[in-house]
Amino acid sequence: MSTEARTRRPSVTRPARASRPSTARTRRPGRPSGTWRTGSVLKWVYLGIGLVVALVPFIWMVSGSFRSESDLFGHPASLFPTSVTLHGYIGVWQQLPFLRLLLNSFLFTVVTTVLTLFFDSMCAYALARMRFVGRNVAFVLVIATLMVPFQVTLIPVFVELFHLGWLNTYQGLIIPRATSAFGIFLFRQFFIDIPVELDEAARIDGAGHWRIYWQVILPLAKPAIATVAVLNGMALWNDLLWPLVVTTSNDMLTLPAGLTLFGGAHVTDHAVLLAGAVISLLPIAVGFFFAQKYFVAGVATTGLK
């Protein structure tokens, strides 16, 4: 064998280099990029329009509370005052017993909301966790009351309060509003979603219905409690008709009903009226700010399996 054949090395095949992945963006099938961008732009346009529609009245109300009567009538479409004045806020405290109106509103809203949470949740527990004859019929009757306008029962309730001597009293304001068919419905739908095994485990430990309701169901129903509290509290705080019907004395009026006294037959102090409206809005805004997490969770999860 020749020396050249001995020294020849076998050829080694090098592996081919892996091709780099293409950096070009792949389009999603069935969704052209132009259509997706147009939909995104339209979404933000719709959101912007809704935001403007919701905020403009609020901004005009706050701005109007710092304006004079001449400025309001001279530039009614302006969102900002030409000159800032505190006439409206000073007039709120001077022309009406404003602290008394605030106290009545707080008592009416807080006490009624607490009673509503207690009675509605107990009724919902019975409809959701207890077995008895006529349970579904009772629930249908509760839901049927949602279709009856409040104004239909206003006169009969007023007559009952008159015979009881509860006109111009706190119990006359609070007790007829201490239950809500909507609250019963929302609590029942939330309680149905709670596993029944928790009740069975509590019964093994010797718990009765009251202990299961108070120590097992209610701690798990915080989103539903917050939802009913916020919705019912807002409705009670802004209620105008019921306090006007039940009370005739200025010392028993709530804040929305008391603000109607600023409007006369010929002259209305709009700056004072707007300032009172701004003050009455603050407690509701603060309450919703602190309860919004539970409120959103309650609305999103109630009735879902």
PDB file of C-alpha atoms in Angstrom:
ATOM      1  CA  MET A   1       0.000   0.000   0.000  1.00  0.00           C
ATOM      2  CA  SER A   2       1.358   3.374  -0.933  1.00  0.00           C
ATOM      3  CA  THR A   3       2.309   5.998   1.614  1.00  0.00           C
ATOM      4  CA  GLU A   4      -0.283   8.400   0.166  1.00  0.00           C
ATOM      5  CA  ALA A   5      -3.095   5.902   0.772  1.00  0.00           C
ATOM      6  CA  ARG A   6      -1.914   5.360   4.363  1.00  0.00           C
ATOM      7  CA  THR A   7      -1.879   9.022   5.312  1.00  0.00           C
ATOM      8  CA  ARG A   8      -5.244   9.853   3.729  1.00  0.00           C
ATOM      9  CA  ARG A   9      -7.840  10.705   6.377  1.00  0.00           C
ATOM     10  CA  PRO A  10     -11.476   9.716   6.053  1.00  0.00           C
ATOM     11  CA  SER A  11     -13.725  12.590   5.064  1.00  0.00           C
ATOM     12  CA  VAL A  12     -16.072  13.860   7.791  1.00  0.00           C
ATOM     13  CA  THR A  13     -19.503  15.138   6.833  1.00  0.00           C
ATOM     14  CA  ARG A  14     -20.355  18.288   8.750  1.00  0.00           C
ATOM     15  CA  PRO A  15     -23.974  18.761   9.815  1.00  0.00           C
ATOM     16  CA  ALA A  16     -25.848  21.458   8.011  1.00  0.00           C
ATOM     17  CA  ARG A  17     -26.442  24.642   9.918  1.00  0.00           C
ATOM     18  CA  ALA A  18     -29.913  25.021  11.350  1.00  0.00           C
ATOM     19  CA  SER A  19     -31.817  27.685   9.563  1.00  0.00           C
ATOM     20  CA  ARG A  20     -32.740  30.647  11.701  1.00  0.00           C
ATOM     21  CA  PRO A  21     -36.416  31.083  12.357  1.00  0.00           C
ATOM     22  CA  SER A  22     -38.035  33.756  10.312  1.00  0.00           C
ATOM     23  CA  THR A  23     -38.498  36.985  12.203  1.00  0.00           C
ATOM     24  CA  ALA A  24     -41.525  37.932  10.170  1.00  0.00           C
ATOM     25  CA  ARG A  25     -44.750  38.044  12.147  1.00  0.00           C
ATOM     26  CA  THR A  26     -47.245  35.377  11.302  1.00  0.00           C
ATOM     27  CA  ARG A  27     -50.787  36.550  10.850  1.00  0.00           C
ATOM     28  CA  ARG A  28     -53.547  34.830  12.682  1.00  0.00           C
ATOM     29  CA  PRO A  29     -55.740  32.821  10.367  1.00  0.00           C
ATOM     30  CA  GLY A  30     -59.049  34.462   9.625  1.00  0.00           C
ATOM     31  CA  ARG A  31     -58.088  37.814  11.140  1.00  0.00           C
ATOM     32  CA  PRO A  32     -56.476  40.264   8.731  1.00  0.00           C
ATOM     33  CA  SER A  33     -54.299  42.847  10.433  1.00  0.00           C
ATOM     34  CA  GLY A  34     -56.242  45.743   8.913  1.00  0.00           C
ATOM     35  CA  THR A  35     -59.558  44.476  10.275  1.00  0.00           C
ATOM     36  CA  TRP A  36     -58.059  43.919  13.723  1.00  0.00           C
ATOM     37  CA  ARG A  37     -56.655  47.449  13.851  1.00  0.00           C
ATOM     38  CA  THR A  38     -59.965  48.933  12.699  1.00  0.00           C
ATOM     39  CA  GLY A  39     -61.841  47.017  15.403  1.00  0.00           C
ATOM     40  CA  SER A  40     -59.388  48.189  18.054  1.00  0.00           C
ATOM     41  CA  VAL A  41     -59.748  51.812  16.976  1.00  0.00           C
ATOM     42  CA  LEU A  42     -63.555  51.565  16.948  1.00  0.00           C
ATOM     43  CA  LYS A  43     -63.486  50.036  20.424  1.00  0.00           C
ATOM     44  CA  TRP A  44     -61.537  52.966  21.837  1.00  0.00           C
ATOM     45  CA  VAL A  45     -63.782  55.421  19.992  1.00  0.00           C
ATOM     46  CA  TYR A  46     -66.876  53.866  21.542  1.00  0.00           C
ATOM     47  CA  LEU A  47     -65.271  53.874  24.975  1.00  0.00           C
ATOM     48  CA  GLY A  48     -64.295  57.519  24.563  1.00  0.00           C
ATOM     49  CA  ILE A  49     -67.819  58.501  23.555  1.00  0.00           C
ATOM     50  CA  GLY A  50     -69.283  56.652  26.529  1.00  0.00           C
ATOM     51  CA  LEU A  51     -66.766  58.274  28.869  1.00  0.00           C
ATOM     52  CA  VAL A  52     -67.616  61.761  27.594  1.00  0.00           C
ATOM     53  CA  VAL A  53     -71.352  61.129  27.894  1.00  0.00           C
ATOM     54  CA  ALA A  54     -70.898  59.915  31.488  1.00  0.00           C
ATOM     55  CA  LEU A  55     -68.473  62.610  32.664  1.00  0.00           C
ATOM     56  CA  VAL A  56     -69.814  65.789  31.038  1.00  0.00           C
ATOM     57  CA  PRO A  57     -72.939  66.065  33.248  1.00  0.00           C
ATOM     58  CA  PHE A  58     -70.848  65.382  36.344  1.00  0.00           C
ATOM     59  CA  ILE A  59     -68.244  67.990  35.378  1.00  0.00           C
ATOM     60  CA  TRP A  60     -70.973  70.539  34.604  1.00  0.00           C
ATOM     61  CA  MET A  61     -72.609  69.895  38.002  1.00  0.00           C
ATOM     62  CA  VAL A  62     -69.357  70.363  39.922  1.00  0.00           C
ATOM     63  CA  SER A  63     -68.482  73.435  37.851  1.00  0.00           C
ATOM     64  CA  GLY A  64     -71.936  74.926  38.319  1.00  0.00           C
ATOM     65  CA  SER A  65     -71.657  74.649  42.097  1.00  0.00           C
ATOM     66  CA  PHE A  66     -68.748  77.139  41.960  1.00  0.00           C
ATOM     67  CA  ARG A  67     -70.484  79.604  39.612  1.00  0.00           C
ATOM     68  CA  SER A  68     -72.752  82.556  40.208  1.00  0.00           C
ATOM     69  CA  GLU A  69     -76.286  82.830  38.893  1.00  0.00           C
ATOM     70  CA  SER A  70     -75.241  85.371  36.263  1.00  0.00           C
ATOM     71  CA  ASP A  71     -72.454  83.093  35.058  1.00  0.00           C
ATOM     72  CA  LEU A  72     -74.785  80.082  34.887  1.00  0.00           C
ATOM     73  CA  PHE A  73     -77.374  81.898  32.804  1.00  0.00           C
ATOM     74  CA  GLY A  74     -74.818  83.856  30.779  1.00  0.00           C
ATOM     75  CA  HIS A  75     -72.746  80.834  29.756  1.00  0.00           C
ATOM     76  CA  PRO A  76     -74.914  77.752  30.363  1.00  0.00           C
ATOM     77  CA  ALA A  77     -73.001  75.515  27.946  1.00  0.00           C
ATOM     78  CA  SER A  78     -69.585  76.254  29.446  1.00  0.00           C
ATOM     79  CA  LEU A  79     -67.986  73.457  31.470  1.00  0.00           C
ATOM     80  CA  PHE A  80     -65.760  75.791  33.474  1.00  0.00           C
ATOM     81  CA  PRO A  81     -66.664  78.899  35.498  1.00  0.00           C
ATOM     82  CA  THR A  82     -65.495  82.323  34.422  1.00  0.00           C
ATOM     83  CA  SER A  83     -65.185  83.272  38.092  1.00  0.00           C
ATOM     84  CA  VAL A  84     -65.088  80.910  41.065  1.00  0.00           C
ATOM     85  CA  THR A  85     -67.381  81.598  44.001  1.00  0.00           C
ATOM     86  CA  LEU A  86     -68.379  79.626  47.107  1.00  0.00           C
ATOM     87  CA  HIS A  87     -71.857  81.146  47.220  1.00  0.00           C
ATOM     88  CA  GLY A  88     -73.488  77.770  46.575  1.00  0.00           C
ATOM     89  CA  TYR A  89     -71.710  75.914  49.388  1.00  0.00           C
ATOM     90  CA  ILE A  90     -72.223  78.758  51.860  1.00  0.00           C
ATOM     91  CA  GLY A  91     -75.913  78.928  50.971  1.00  0.00           C
ATOM     92  CA  VAL A  92     -76.353  75.182  51.558  1.00  0.00           C
ATOM     93  CA  TRP A  93     -75.363  75.567  55.208  1.00  0.00           C
ATOM     94  CA  GLN A  94     -77.207  78.851  55.773  1.00  0.00           C
ATOM     95  CA  GLN A  95     -80.563  78.330  54.073  1.00  0.00           C
ATOM     96  CA  LEU A  96     -81.403  74.829  55.333  1.00  0.00           C
ATOM     97  CA  PRO A  97     -80.647  72.610  58.375  1.00  0.00           C
ATOM     98  CA  PHE A  98     -78.111  70.765  56.247  1.00  0.00           C
ATOM     99  CA  LEU A  99     -76.553  68.748  59.070  1.00  0.00           C
ATOM    100  CA  ARG A 100     -79.988  67.493  60.037  1.00  0.00           C
ATOM    101  CA  LEU A 101     -80.685  66.458  56.456  1.00  0.00           C
ATOM    102  CA  LEU A 102     -77.354  64.623  56.309  1.00  0.00           C
ATOM    103  CA  LEU A 103     -78.089  62.848  59.591  1.00  0.00           C
ATOM    104  CA  ASN A 104     -81.523  61.748  58.385  1.00  0.00           C
ATOM    105  CA  SER A 105     -80.056  60.467  55.124  1.00  0.00           C
ATOM    106  CA  PHE A 106     -77.313  58.520  56.917  1.00  0.00           C
ATOM    107  CA  LEU A 107     -79.755  56.956  59.376  1.00  0.00           C
ATOM    108  CA  PHE A 108     -82.257  56.090  56.661  1.00  0.00           C
ATOM    109  CA  THR A 109     -79.632  54.624  54.323  1.00  0.00           C
ATOM    110  CA  VAL A 110     -77.396  52.779  56.799  1.00  0.00           C
ATOM    111  CA  VAL A 111     -80.076  51.286  59.053  1.00  0.00           C
ATOM    112  CA  THR A 112     -82.297  50.270  56.139  1.00  0.00           C
ATOM    113  CA  THR A 113     -79.375  48.725  54.257  1.00  0.00           C
ATOM    114  CA  VAL A 114     -78.280  46.710  57.298  1.00  0.00           C
ATOM    115  CA  LEU A 115     -81.818  45.426  57.830  1.00  0.00           C
ATOM    116  CA  THR A 116     -82.124  44.620  54.134  1.00  0.00           C
ATOM    117  CA  LEU A 117     -78.903  42.596  54.167  1.00  0.00           C
ATOM    118  CA  PHE A 118     -80.043  40.688  57.245  1.00  0.00           C
ATOM    119  CA  PHE A 119     -83.611  39.890  56.167  1.00  0.00           C
ATOM    120  CA  ASP A 120     -82.831  39.273  52.490  1.00  0.00           C
ATOM    121  CA  SER A 121     -79.939  36.937  53.246  1.00  0.00           C
ATOM    122  CA  MET A 122     -82.010  34.950  55.762  1.00  0.00           C
ATOM    123  CA  CYS A 123     -84.870  34.592  53.290  1.00  0.00           C
ATOM    124  CA  ALA A 124     -82.434  33.628  50.528  1.00  0.00           C
ATOM    125  CA  TYR A 125     -80.827  31.008  52.800  1.00  0.00           C
ATOM    126  CA  ALA A 126     -84.215  29.408  53.396  1.00  0.00           C
ATOM    127  CA  LEU A 127     -84.991  29.376  49.669  1.00  0.00           C
ATOM    128  CA  ALA A 128     -81.561  28.033  48.686  1.00  0.00           C
ATOM    129  CA  ARG A 129     -80.541  25.593  51.450  1.00  0.00           C
ATOM    130  CA  MET A 130     -83.727  24.405  53.178  1.00  0.00           C
ATOM    131  CA  ARG A 131     -86.206  21.864  51.793  1.00  0.00           C
ATOM    132  CA  PHE A 132     -89.881  22.558  52.445  1.00  0.00           C
ATOM    133  CA  VAL A 133     -93.195  22.323  50.628  1.00  0.00           C
ATOM    134  CA  GLY A 134     -93.920  25.344  48.469  1.00  0.00           C
ATOM    135  CA  ARG A 135     -90.331  26.600  48.310  1.00  0.00           C
ATOM    136  CA  ASN A 136     -90.385  27.177  44.553  1.00  0.00           C
ATOM    137  CA  VAL A 137     -93.801  28.809  44.750  1.00  0.00           C
ATOM    138  CA  ALA A 138     -92.520  31.205  47.412  1.00  0.00           C
ATOM    139  CA  PHE A 139     -89.540  32.097  45.226  1.00  0.00           C
ATOM    140  CA  VAL A 140     -91.776  32.738  42.212  1.00  0.00           C
ATOM    141  CA  LEU A 141     -93.968  35.047  44.328  1.00  0.00           C
ATOM    142  CA  VAL A 142     -90.883  36.955  45.455  1.00  0.00           C
ATOM    143  CA  ILE A 143     -89.741  37.383  41.853  1.00  0.00           C
ATOM    144  CA  ALA A 144     -93.263  38.423  40.824  1.00  0.00           C
ATOM    145  CA  THR A 145     -93.101  41.398  43.180  1.00  0.00           C
ATOM    146  CA  LEU A 146     -90.272  42.789  41.031  1.00  0.00           C
ATOM    147  CA  MET A 147     -92.827  43.373  38.278  1.00  0.00           C
ATOM    148  CA  VAL A 148     -95.079  45.454  40.542  1.00  0.00           C
ATOM    149  CA  PRO A 149     -94.087  49.163  40.504  1.00  0.00           C
ATOM    150  CA  PHE A 150     -93.436  50.712  43.877  1.00  0.00           C
ATOM    151  CA  GLN A 151     -95.989  53.436  43.162  1.00  0.00           C
ATOM    152  CA  VAL A 152     -98.783  50.823  43.080  1.00  0.00           C
ATOM    153  CA  THR A 153     -98.313  49.969  46.763  1.00  0.00           C
ATOM    154  CA  LEU A 154     -97.501  53.513  47.856  1.00  0.00           C
ATOM    155  CA  ILE A 155    -101.025  54.520  48.927  1.00  0.00           C
ATOM    156  CA  PRO A 156    -101.829  51.272  50.843  1.00  0.00           C
ATOM    157  CA  VAL A 157     -98.519  51.509  52.716  1.00  0.00           C
ATOM    158  CA  PHE A 158     -99.161  55.181  53.490  1.00  0.00           C
ATOM    159  CA  VAL A 159    -102.600  54.316  54.931  1.00  0.00           C
ATOM    160  CA  GLU A 160    -101.075  51.596  57.116  1.00  0.00           C
ATOM    161  CA  LEU A 161     -98.422  53.995  58.426  1.00  0.00           C
ATOM    162  CA  PHE A 162    -101.112  56.568  59.152  1.00  0.00           C
ATOM    163  CA  HIS A 163    -103.115  54.100  61.264  1.00  0.00           C
ATOM    164  CA  LEU A 164     -99.946  53.011  63.069  1.00  0.00           C
ATOM    165  CA  GLY A 165     -98.997  56.626  63.785  1.00  0.00           C
ATOM    166  CA  TRP A 166     -95.648  56.227  62.060  1.00  0.00           C
ATOM    167  CA  LEU A 167     -95.778  59.257  59.774  1.00  0.00           C
ATOM    168  CA  ASN A 168     -92.882  61.673  60.369  1.00  0.00           C
ATOM    169  CA  THR A 169     -90.964  58.982  62.250  1.00  0.00           C
ATOM    170  CA  TYR A 170     -87.783  57.020  61.552  1.00  0.00           C
ATOM    171  CA  GLN A 171     -89.570  53.682  61.815  1.00  0.00           C
ATOM    172  CA  GLY A 172     -92.033  54.854  59.176  1.00  0.00           C
ATOM    173  CA  LEU A 173     -89.122  55.693  56.888  1.00  0.00           C
ATOM    174  CA  ILE A 174     -87.106  52.534  57.512  1.00  0.00           C
ATOM    175  CA  ILE A 175     -89.334  49.505  58.162  1.00  0.00           C
ATOM    176  CA  PRO A 176     -91.366  49.512  54.892  1.00  0.00           C
ATOM    177  CA  ARG A 177     -88.075  49.569  52.945  1.00  0.00           C
ATOM    178  CA  ALA A 178     -86.306  46.923  55.050  1.00  0.00           C
ATOM    179  CA  THR A 179     -86.653  44.141  52.454  1.00  0.00           C
ATOM    180  CA  SER A 180     -85.919  43.915  48.750  1.00  0.00           C
ATOM    181  CA  ALA A 181     -87.013  41.264  46.265  1.00  0.00           C
ATOM    182  CA  PHE A 182     -83.926  41.923  44.175  1.00  0.00           C
ATOM    183  CA  GLY A 183     -81.690  41.338  47.198  1.00  0.00           C
ATOM    184  CA  ILE A 184     -83.422  38.034  47.956  1.00  0.00           C
ATOM    185  CA  PHE A 185     -82.980  36.936  44.351  1.00  0.00           C
ATOM    186  CA  LEU A 186     -79.302  37.881  44.202  1.00  0.00           C
ATOM    187  CA  PHE A 187     -78.481  36.240  47.568  1.00  0.00           C
ATOM    188  CA  ARG A 188     -80.323  33.052  46.609  1.00  0.00           C
ATOM    189  CA  GLN A 189     -78.453  32.739  43.324  1.00  0.00           C
ATOM    190  CA  PHE A 190     -75.145  33.210  45.144  1.00  0.00           C
ATOM    191  CA  PHE A 191     -75.991  30.745  47.944  1.00  0.00           C
ATOM    192  CA  ILE A 192     -76.927  28.046  45.414  1.00  0.00           C
ATOM    193  CA  ASP A 193     -73.370  28.141  44.020  1.00  0.00           C
ATOM    194  CA  ILE A 194     -71.810  27.435  47.454  1.00  0.00           C
ATOM    195  CA  PRO A 195     -71.070  23.676  47.764  1.00  0.00           C
ATOM    196  CA  VAL A 196     -73.608  21.768  49.864  1.00  0.00           C
ATOM    197  CA  GLU A 197     -70.750  19.681  51.311  1.00  0.00           C
ATOM    198  CA  LEU A 198     -69.860  22.626  53.549  1.00  0.00           C
ATOM    199  CA  ASP A 199     -73.310  22.430  55.141  1.00  0.00           C
ATOM    200  CA  GLU A 200     -72.992  18.672  55.621  1.00  0.00           C
ATOM    201  CA  ALA A 201     -69.579  19.037  57.252  1.00  0.00           C
ATOM    202  CA  ALA A 202     -70.962  21.673  59.607  1.00  0.00           C
ATOM    203  CA  ARG A 203     -73.913  19.428  60.536  1.00  0.00           C
ATOM    204  CA  ILE A 204     -71.500  16.625  61.405  1.00  0.00           C
ATOM    205  CA  ASP A 205     -69.933  19.040  63.905  1.00  0.00           C
ATOM    206  CA  GLY A 206     -73.365  19.659  65.396  1.00  0.00           C
ATOM    207  CA  ALA A 207     -74.202  22.982  63.713  1.00  0.00           C
ATOM    208  CA  GLY A 208     -77.798  23.978  63.073  1.00  0.00           C
ATOM    209  CA  HIS A 209     -79.262  26.179  60.397  1.00  0.00           C
ATOM    210  CA  TRP A 210     -78.475  29.410  62.222  1.00  0.00           C
ATOM    211  CA  ARG A 211     -74.830  28.524  62.772  1.00  0.00           C
ATOM    212  CA  ILE A 212     -74.430  27.344  59.180  1.00  0.00           C
ATOM    213  CA  TYR A 213     -76.002  30.568  57.920  1.00  0.00           C
ATOM    214  CA  TRP A 214     -73.949  32.834  60.190  1.00  0.00           C
ATOM    215  CA  GLN A 215     -70.553  31.093  60.247  1.00  0.00           C
ATOM    216  CA  VAL A 216     -70.395  29.233  56.920  1.00  0.00           C
ATOM    217  CA  ILE A 217     -72.590  30.897  54.297  1.00  0.00           C
ATOM    218  CA  LEU A 218     -72.280  34.592  55.125  1.00  0.00           C
ATOM    219  CA  PRO A 219     -68.437  34.674  55.291  1.00  0.00           C
ATOM    220  CA  LEU A 220     -68.374  33.178  51.783  1.00  0.00           C
ATOM    221  CA  ALA A 221     -70.965  35.637  50.463  1.00  0.00           C
ATOM    222  CA  LYS A 222     -68.972  38.865  50.825  1.00  0.00           C
ATOM    223  CA  PRO A 223     -69.238  39.719  47.092  1.00  0.00           C
ATOM    224  CA  ALA A 224     -73.026  39.321  47.200  1.00  0.00           C
ATOM    225  CA  ILE A 225     -73.251  41.329  50.433  1.00  0.00           C
ATOM    226  CA  ALA A 226     -71.209  44.162  48.929  1.00  0.00           C
ATOM    227  CA  THR A 227     -73.266  44.141  45.726  1.00  0.00           C
ATOM    228  CA  VAL A 228     -76.602  44.351  47.540  1.00  0.00           C
ATOM    229  CA  ALA A 229     -75.236  46.939  49.971  1.00  0.00           C
ATOM    230  CA  VAL A 230     -73.958  49.234  47.207  1.00  0.00           C
ATOM    231  CA  LEU A 231     -77.026  48.978  44.980  1.00  0.00           C
ATOM    232  CA  ASN A 232     -79.519  49.256  47.832  1.00  0.00           C
ATOM    233  CA  GLY A 233     -77.551  52.027  49.541  1.00  0.00           C
ATOM    234  CA  MET A 234     -77.401  54.098  46.356  1.00  0.00           C
ATOM    235  CA  ALA A 235     -81.139  53.676  45.773  1.00  0.00           C
ATOM    236  CA  LEU A 236     -81.986  54.668  49.353  1.00  0.00           C
ATOM    237  CA  TRP A 237     -79.598  57.616  49.479  1.00  0.00           C
ATOM    238  CA  ASN A 238     -81.001  59.051  46.241  1.00  0.00           C
ATOM    239  CA  ASP A 239     -84.639  58.207  47.044  1.00  0.00           C
ATOM    240  CA  LEU A 240     -86.864  61.267  46.663  1.00  0.00           C
ATOM    241  CA  LEU A 241     -90.459  60.029  46.490  1.00  0.00           C
ATOM    242  CA  TRP A 242     -90.666  57.906  49.642  1.00  0.00           C
ATOM    243  CA  PRO A 243     -89.299  60.519  52.111  1.00  0.00           C
ATOM    244  CA  LEU A 244     -91.527  63.198  50.559  1.00  0.00           C
ATOM    245  CA  VAL A 245     -94.616  61.021  51.044  1.00  0.00           C
ATOM    246  CA  VAL A 246     -93.880  59.761  54.564  1.00  0.00           C
ATOM    247  CA  THR A 247     -92.493  62.980  56.079  1.00  0.00           C
ATOM    248  CA  THR A 248     -94.002  66.456  56.180  1.00  0.00           C
ATOM    249  CA  SER A 249     -91.637  68.098  58.648  1.00  0.00           C
ATOM    250  CA  ASN A 250     -88.356  69.642  57.520  1.00  0.00           C
ATOM    251  CA  ASP A 251     -86.595  67.970  60.466  1.00  0.00           C
ATOM    252  CA  MET A 252     -87.430  64.515  59.085  1.00  0.00           C
ATOM    253  CA  LEU A 253     -86.561  65.109  55.425  1.00  0.00           C
ATOM    254  CA  THR A 254     -83.615  63.343  53.828  1.00  0.00           C
ATOM    255  CA  LEU A 255     -81.043  65.180  51.724  1.00  0.00           C
ATOM    256  CA  PRO A 256     -82.607  64.625  48.252  1.00  0.00           C
ATOM    257  CA  ALA A 257     -86.022  65.644  49.569  1.00  0.00           C
ATOM    258  CA  GLY A 258     -84.556  68.657  51.375  1.00  0.00           C
ATOM    259  CA  LEU A 259     -82.854  69.898  48.218  1.00  0.00           C
ATOM    260  CA  THR A 260     -86.264  70.364  46.627  1.00  0.00           C
ATOM    261  CA  LEU A 261     -86.854  73.234  49.074  1.00  0.00           C
ATOM    262  CA  PHE A 262     -84.224  75.274  47.207  1.00  0.00           C
ATOM    263  CA  GLY A 263     -86.518  75.423  44.185  1.00  0.00           C
ATOM    264  CA  GLY A 264     -89.305  77.977  44.435  1.00  0.00           C
ATOM    265  CA  ALA A 265     -92.291  78.703  42.233  1.00  0.00           C
ATOM    266  CA  HIS A 266     -90.589  81.720  40.643  1.00  0.00           C
ATOM    267  CA  VAL A 267     -86.950  81.775  41.829  1.00  0.00           C
ATOM    268  CA  THR A 268     -84.487  78.883  42.111  1.00  0.00           C
ATOM    269  CA  ASP A 269     -80.961  79.250  43.460  1.00  0.00           C
ATOM    270  CA  HIS A 270     -79.230  76.887  41.038  1.00  0.00           C
ATOM    271  CA  ALA A 271     -75.759  77.290  42.525  1.00  0.00           C
ATOM    272  CA  VAL A 272     -76.994  76.234  45.967  1.00  0.00           C
ATOM    273  CA  LEU A 273     -78.936  73.347  44.451  1.00  0.00           C
ATOM    274  CA  LEU A 274     -75.883  72.094  42.538  1.00  0.00           C
ATOM    275  CA  ALA A 275     -73.648  72.447  45.604  1.00  0.00           C
ATOM    276  CA  GLY A 276     -76.060  70.339  47.630  1.00  0.00           C
ATOM    277  CA  ALA A 277     -76.122  67.738  44.869  1.00  0.00           C
ATOM    278  CA  VAL A 278     -72.311  67.561  44.855  1.00  0.00           C
ATOM    279  CA  ILE A 279     -72.192  67.101  48.628  1.00  0.00           C
ATOM    280  CA  SER A 280     -74.874  64.408  48.492  1.00  0.00           C
ATOM    281  CA  LEU A 281     -72.874  62.553  45.833  1.00  0.00           C
ATOM    282  CA  LEU A 282     -69.672  62.283  47.874  1.00  0.00           C
ATOM    283  CA  PRO A 283     -70.740  59.542  50.357  1.00  0.00           C
ATOM    284  CA  ILE A 284     -71.983  57.328  47.525  1.00  0.00           C
ATOM    285  CA  ALA A 285     -68.753  57.805  45.569  1.00  0.00           C
ATOM    286  CA  VAL A 286     -66.602  57.005  48.620  1.00  0.00           C
ATOM    287  CA  GLY A 287     -68.671  53.936  49.495  1.00  0.00           C
ATOM    288  CA  PHE A 288     -68.475  52.564  45.965  1.00  0.00           C
ATOM    289  CA  PHE A 289     -64.715  53.216  45.837  1.00  0.00           C
ATOM    290  CA  PHE A 290     -64.070  51.025  48.882  1.00  0.00           C
ATOM    291  CA  ALA A 291     -66.570  48.303  47.903  1.00  0.00           C
ATOM    292  CA  GLN A 292     -65.926  48.141  44.159  1.00  0.00           C
ATOM    293  CA  LYS A 293     -63.740  45.006  44.357  1.00  0.00           C
ATOM    294  CA  TYR A 294     -66.466  42.981  46.042  1.00  0.00           C
ATOM    295  CA  PHE A 295     -69.171  44.654  43.959  1.00  0.00           C
ATOM    296  CA  VAL A 296     -67.580  43.641  40.656  1.00  0.00           C
ATOM    297  CA  ALA A 297     -66.909  40.121  41.948  1.00  0.00           C
ATOM    298  CA  GLY A 298     -70.508  39.765  43.081  1.00  0.00           C
ATOM    299  CA  VAL A 299     -71.956  40.905  39.759  1.00  0.00           C
ATOM    300  CA  ALA A 300     -69.540  38.708  37.786  1.00  0.00           C
ATOM    301  CA  THR A 301     -70.001  35.485  39.754  1.00  0.00           C
ATOM    302  CA  THR A 302     -73.624  35.510  40.918  1.00  0.00           C
ATOM    303  CA  GLY A 303     -75.623  32.807  39.168  1.00  0.00           C
ATOM    304  CA  LEU A 304     -72.596  31.117  37.558  1.00  0.00           C
ATOM    305  CA  LYS A 305     -72.034  27.423  38.008  1.00  0.00           C
TER     306      LYS A 305
END
